[in-house]
Amino acid sequence: MAQVERRVSESVRVIFYDLGYPIAEEISDQQQLFEYGFLQRFLPLADGEFLDATGVFFGLSRNEGETDDAYRQRLIDRARTEEGDGRRQDYERWARNVDGGRRSRCHREGAA
């Protein structure tokens, strides 16, 4: 009788393991995907298409051949500074936003 109970108990454990493990694995995969998607909403952590979507929010598209790091820094600069009415920083930012613009420097008229 004890052997029968042990076999039944072992078979029940195997059935629960066979049914429960794939469900637990799927829950873990979904949790990891959710966490990745959640973290992509933060600009310093975003990459790829999530970074492009954030750029749309700021009104800045990615320049041709621009890396994630360079684009992210441009977006962070945009978020840190507000649009002005022609301040030196505005001209420098507008120059950097042009395709191929890497650095910019602004000089006052008449200054050498």
Coordinates of N, CA and C in Angstrom, one line a residue:
M1 N 0.8 -1.2 0.0 CA 0.0 0.0 0.0 C 0.9 1.3 0.0
A2 N 1.9 1.3 0.7 CA 2.8 2.4 0.8 C 3.5 2.7 -0.5
Q3 N 3.8 1.6 -1.3 CA 4.4 1.8 -2.6 C 3.4 2.4 -3.5
V4 N 2.2 2.1 -3.5 CA 1.2 2.6 -4.4 C 1.0 4.1 -4.1
E5 N 0.9 4.5 -2.8 CA 0.8 5.9 -2.4 C 2.0 6.7 -2.9
R6 N 3.2 6.1 -2.8 CA 4.4 6.8 -3.2 C 4.4 7.0 -4.7
R7 N 4.0 6.0 -5.5 CA 3.9 6.1 -6.9 C 2.9 7.2 -7.3
V8 N 1.8 7.2 -6.7 CA 0.7 8.2 -7.0 C 1.3 9.6 -6.6
S9 N 1.9 9.7 -5.5 CA 2.4 11.0 -5.1 C 3.5 11.5 -6.1
E10 N 4.4 10.6 -6.5 CA 5.4 11.0 -7.5 C 4.8 11.3 -8.8
S11 N 3.8 10.6 -9.3 CA 3.2 10.9 -10.5 C 2.4 12.2 -10.5
V12 N 1.8 12.5 -9.3 CA 1.1 13.8 -9.2 C 2.1 14.9 -9.2
R13 N 3.3 14.8 -8.5 CA 4.3 15.8 -8.6 C 4.8 16.0 -10.0
V14 N 5.0 14.9 -10.8 CA 5.5 15.1 -12.2 C 4.4 15.8 -13.0
I15 N 3.2 15.5 -12.8 CA 2.1 16.1 -13.6 C 2.1 17.6 -13.2
F16 N 2.2 18.0 -12.0 CA 2.2 19.4 -11.6 C 3.4 20.1 -12.1
Y17 N 4.6 19.4 -12.1 CA 5.8 20.0 -12.6 C 5.6 20.2 -14.2
D18 N 5.1 19.2 -14.8 CA 5.0 19.3 -16.3 C 4.0 20.4 -16.7
L19 N 3.0 20.6 -15.9 CA 2.0 21.7 -16.2 C 2.5 23.0 -15.7
G20 N 3.1 23.1 -14.5 CA 3.4 24.3 -13.9 C 4.7 25.0 -14.5
Y21 N 5.7 24.2 -14.8 CA 6.9 24.8 -15.3 C 6.8 25.7 -16.5
P22 N 6.1 25.2 -17.6 CA 5.9 26.1 -18.8 C 5.1 27.4 -18.5
I23 N 4.2 27.3 -17.6 CA 3.4 28.5 -17.2 C 4.3 29.5 -16.5
A24 N 5.1 29.0 -15.5 CA 6.0 29.8 -14.8 C 7.1 30.4 -15.7
E25 N 7.5 29.7 -16.7 CA 8.5 30.2 -17.7 C 7.9 31.3 -18.5
E26 N 6.6 31.1 -18.9 CA 6.0 32.1 -19.7 C 5.7 33.4 -18.9
I27 N 5.3 33.3 -17.7 CA 5.2 34.4 -16.8 C 6.5 35.2 -16.6
S28 N 7.6 34.5 -16.5 CA 8.9 35.1 -16.3 C 9.3 35.8 -17.6
D29 N 9.0 35.2 -18.8 CA 9.3 35.9 -20.1 C 8.5 37.2 -20.2
Q30 N 7.2 37.1 -19.9 CA 6.4 38.3 -20.0 C 6.8 39.4 -19.0
Q31 N 7.2 39.0 -17.8 CA 7.7 40.0 -16.9 C 9.0 40.7 -17.4
Q32 N 9.9 40.0 -18.0 CA 11.1 40.5 -18.6 C 10.8 41.5 -19.7
L33 N 9.8 41.1 -20.6 CA 9.4 42.0 -21.7 C 8.8 43.3 -21.1
F34 N 7.9 43.1 -20.1 CA 7.3 44.3 -19.5 C 8.3 45.2 -18.9
E35 N 9.3 44.7 -18.2 CA 10.3 45.5 -17.6 C 11.2 46.2 -18.7
Y36 N 11.5 45.5 -19.7 CA 12.3 46.2 -20.8 C 11.5 47.3 -21.4
G37 N 10.2 47.1 -21.7 CA 9.3 48.1 -22.3 C 9.2 49.3 -21.3
F38 N 9.1 49.0 -20.0 CA 8.9 50.1 -19.0 C 10.2 50.9 -19.0
L39 N 11.4 50.3 -19.0 CA 12.6 51.1 -18.9 C 12.9 51.9 -20.2
Q40 N 12.4 51.4 -21.3 CA 12.6 52.2 -22.6 C 11.9 53.5 -22.6
R41 N 11.0 53.8 -21.7 CA 10.3 55.0 -21.7 C 11.2 56.1 -21.1
F42 N 12.3 55.8 -20.5 CA 13.2 56.7 -19.9 C 14.3 57.0 -20.9
L43 N 14.4 58.3 -21.2 CA 15.3 58.7 -22.3 C 16.8 58.2 -22.1
P44 N 17.4 58.3 -20.9 CA 18.8 57.8 -20.8 C 18.9 56.3 -21.0
L45 N 17.8 55.6 -20.9 CA 17.9 54.1 -21.1 C 17.4 53.6 -22.4
A46 N 16.7 54.5 -23.2 CA 16.0 54.1 -24.4 C 17.1 53.8 -25.5
D47 N 16.7 52.9 -26.4 CA 17.5 52.6 -27.6 C 16.7 52.2 -28.8
G48 N 17.3 52.2 -29.9 CA 16.6 51.7 -31.1 C 15.3 52.5 -31.5
E49 N 14.3 51.7 -31.7 CA 13.0 52.3 -32.1 C 12.3 53.0 -31.0
F50 N 12.6 52.7 -29.8 CA 12.1 53.4 -28.6 C 12.7 54.8 -28.6
L51 N 14.0 54.9 -28.9 CA 14.6 56.2 -28.9 C 14.1 57.1 -30.0
D52 N 13.8 56.4 -31.2 CA 13.2 57.2 -32.3 C 11.8 57.7 -31.9
A53 N 11.0 56.9 -31.2 CA 9.7 57.3 -30.8 C 9.8 58.5 -29.8
T54 N 10.8 58.5 -29.0 CA 11.0 59.6 -28.1 C 11.3 60.8 -28.8
G55 N 12.1 60.7 -29.9 CA 12.5 61.8 -30.8 C 11.3 62.4 -31.4
V56 N 10.3 61.6 -31.8 CA 9.1 62.1 -32.4 C 8.4 63.0 -31.4
F57 N 8.4 62.6 -30.2 CA 7.8 63.4 -29.1 C 8.5 64.8 -29.0
F58 N 9.8 64.8 -29.1 CA 10.5 66.1 -29.0 C 10.6 66.8 -30.3
G59 N 10.1 66.2 -31.4 CA 10.1 66.9 -32.7 C 11.4 66.8 -33.4
L60 N 12.3 65.9 -33.0 CA 13.6 65.7 -33.6 C 13.7 64.3 -34.2
S61 N 14.0 64.3 -35.5 CA 14.2 62.9 -36.1 C 15.7 62.6 -36.1
R62 N 16.0 61.4 -36.2 CA 17.4 60.9 -36.2 C 18.0 61.3 -37.6
N63 N 19.2 61.8 -37.5 CA 20.0 62.1 -38.7 C 20.5 60.8 -39.3
E64 N 20.7 60.9 -40.6 CA 21.2 59.7 -41.3 C 22.6 59.2 -40.7
G65 N 22.7 58.0 -40.4 CA 23.9 57.4 -39.8 C 24.2 57.8 -38.4
E66 N 23.3 58.5 -37.7 CA 23.5 58.9 -36.3 C 23.4 57.7 -35.4
T67 N 24.3 57.6 -34.5 CA 24.3 56.5 -33.5 C 23.2 56.7 -32.4
D68 N 22.9 55.7 -31.7 CA 21.9 55.9 -30.6 C 22.5 56.8 -29.6
D69 N 23.8 56.7 -29.2 CA 24.3 57.6 -28.2 C 24.3 59.1 -28.6
A70 N 24.7 59.4 -29.9 CA 24.7 60.7 -30.3 C 23.2 61.3 -30.4
Y71 N 22.3 60.5 -30.9 CA 20.9 60.9 -31.0 C 20.3 61.1 -29.6
R72 N 20.6 60.2 -28.6 CA 20.2 60.3 -27.3 C 20.7 61.6 -26.6
Q73 N 22.0 61.9 -26.9 CA 22.5 63.2 -26.3 C 21.9 64.4 -26.9
R74 N 21.5 64.4 -28.2 CA 20.9 65.5 -28.8 C 19.5 65.7 -28.2
L75 N 18.8 64.5 -28.0 CA 17.5 64.6 -27.3 C 17.5 65.1 -25.9
I76 N 18.5 64.7 -25.2 CA 18.7 65.2 -23.8 C 19.0 66.7 -23.8
D77 N 19.9 67.1 -24.7 CA 20.1 68.5 -24.8 C 18.9 69.3 -25.1
R78 N 18.0 68.8 -26.0 CA 16.8 69.4 -26.3 C 15.9 69.5 -25.1
A79 N 15.8 68.4 -24.3 CA 15.0 68.4 -23.2 C 15.5 69.4 -22.1
R80 N 16.8 69.6 -22.0 CA 17.3 70.4 -21.0 C 17.2 71.9 -21.3
T81 N 17.1 72.2 -22.6 CA 17.1 73.6 -22.9 C 15.7 73.9 -23.6
E82 N 15.2 75.0 -23.3 CA 13.9 75.4 -23.9 C 14.2 76.3 -25.1
E83 N 13.3 76.3 -26.1 CA 13.4 77.1 -27.2 C 13.4 78.6 -26.8
G84 N 14.3 79.4 -27.4 CA 14.3 80.8 -27.0 C 14.0 81.6 -28.3
D85 N 14.4 82.8 -28.3 CA 14.0 83.7 -29.4 C 15.3 84.2 -30.1
G86 N 16.2 83.2 -30.4 CA 17.4 83.5 -31.1 C 18.6 83.7 -30.3
R87 N 18.6 83.1 -29.1 CA 19.8 83.1 -28.3 C 20.9 82.3 -29.0
R88 N 22.1 82.5 -28.5 CA 23.3 81.8 -29.0 C 23.1 80.3 -29.0
Q89 N 22.5 79.8 -27.9 CA 22.3 78.3 -27.8 C 21.3 77.8 -28.9
D90 N 20.3 78.7 -29.2 CA 19.3 78.3 -30.2 C 20.0 78.1 -31.6
Y91 N 20.9 79.0 -32.0 CA 21.6 78.9 -33.2 C 22.5 77.7 -33.3
E92 N 23.1 77.4 -32.1 CA 24.0 76.3 -32.1 C 23.2 75.0 -32.2
R93 N 22.1 74.9 -31.5 CA 21.2 73.7 -31.6 C 20.7 73.5 -33.0
W94 N 20.2 74.6 -33.6 CA 19.7 74.5 -34.9 C 20.7 74.0 -35.9
A95 N 22.0 74.4 -35.7 CA 23.0 73.9 -36.6 C 23.3 72.5 -36.4
R96 N 23.3 72.0 -35.1 CA 23.5 70.6 -34.8 C 22.4 69.7 -35.4
N97 N 21.2 70.2 -35.5 CA 20.1 69.4 -35.9 C 20.0 69.2 -37.4
V98 N 20.9 69.9 -38.1 CA 21.0 69.7 -39.6 C 21.7 68.4 -39.9
D99 N 21.3 67.7 -40.9 CA 22.1 66.5 -41.2 C 23.5 66.8 -41.4
G100 N 24.4 66.0 -40.8 CA 25.8 66.2 -40.9 C 26.4 67.2 -39.9
G101 N 25.5 67.9 -39.2 CA 26.0 68.8 -38.2 C 26.5 68.1 -36.9
R102 N 27.7 68.3 -36.6 CA 28.3 67.6 -35.4 C 28.5 68.6 -34.3
R103 N 29.2 69.7 -34.6 CA 29.5 70.7 -33.6 C 29.1 72.1 -34.2
S104 N 28.9 73.0 -33.4 CA 28.6 74.3 -33.9 C 29.2 75.4 -32.9
R105 N 29.4 76.5 -33.4 CA 29.9 77.6 -32.6 C 29.3 78.9 -33.1
C106 N 28.9 79.7 -32.3 CA 28.2 81.0 -32.7 C 29.1 82.2 -32.3
H107 N 29.2 83.1 -33.2 CA 30.0 84.3 -33.0 C 29.1 85.5 -33.1
R108 N 29.3 86.5 -32.3 CA 28.6 87.8 -32.5 C 29.1 88.5 -33.7
E109 N 28.2 89.2 -34.3 CA 28.5 89.9 -35.5 C 29.6 91.0 -35.2
G110 N 30.6 91.0 -36.0 CA 31.7 92.0 -35.8 C 32.8 91.4 -34.8
A111 N 32.5 90.3 -34.2 CA 33.6 89.7 -33.3 C 34.5 88.8 -34.2
A112 N 35.7 88.8 -33.9 CA 36.7 88.0 -34.6 C 36.8 86.6 -34.1

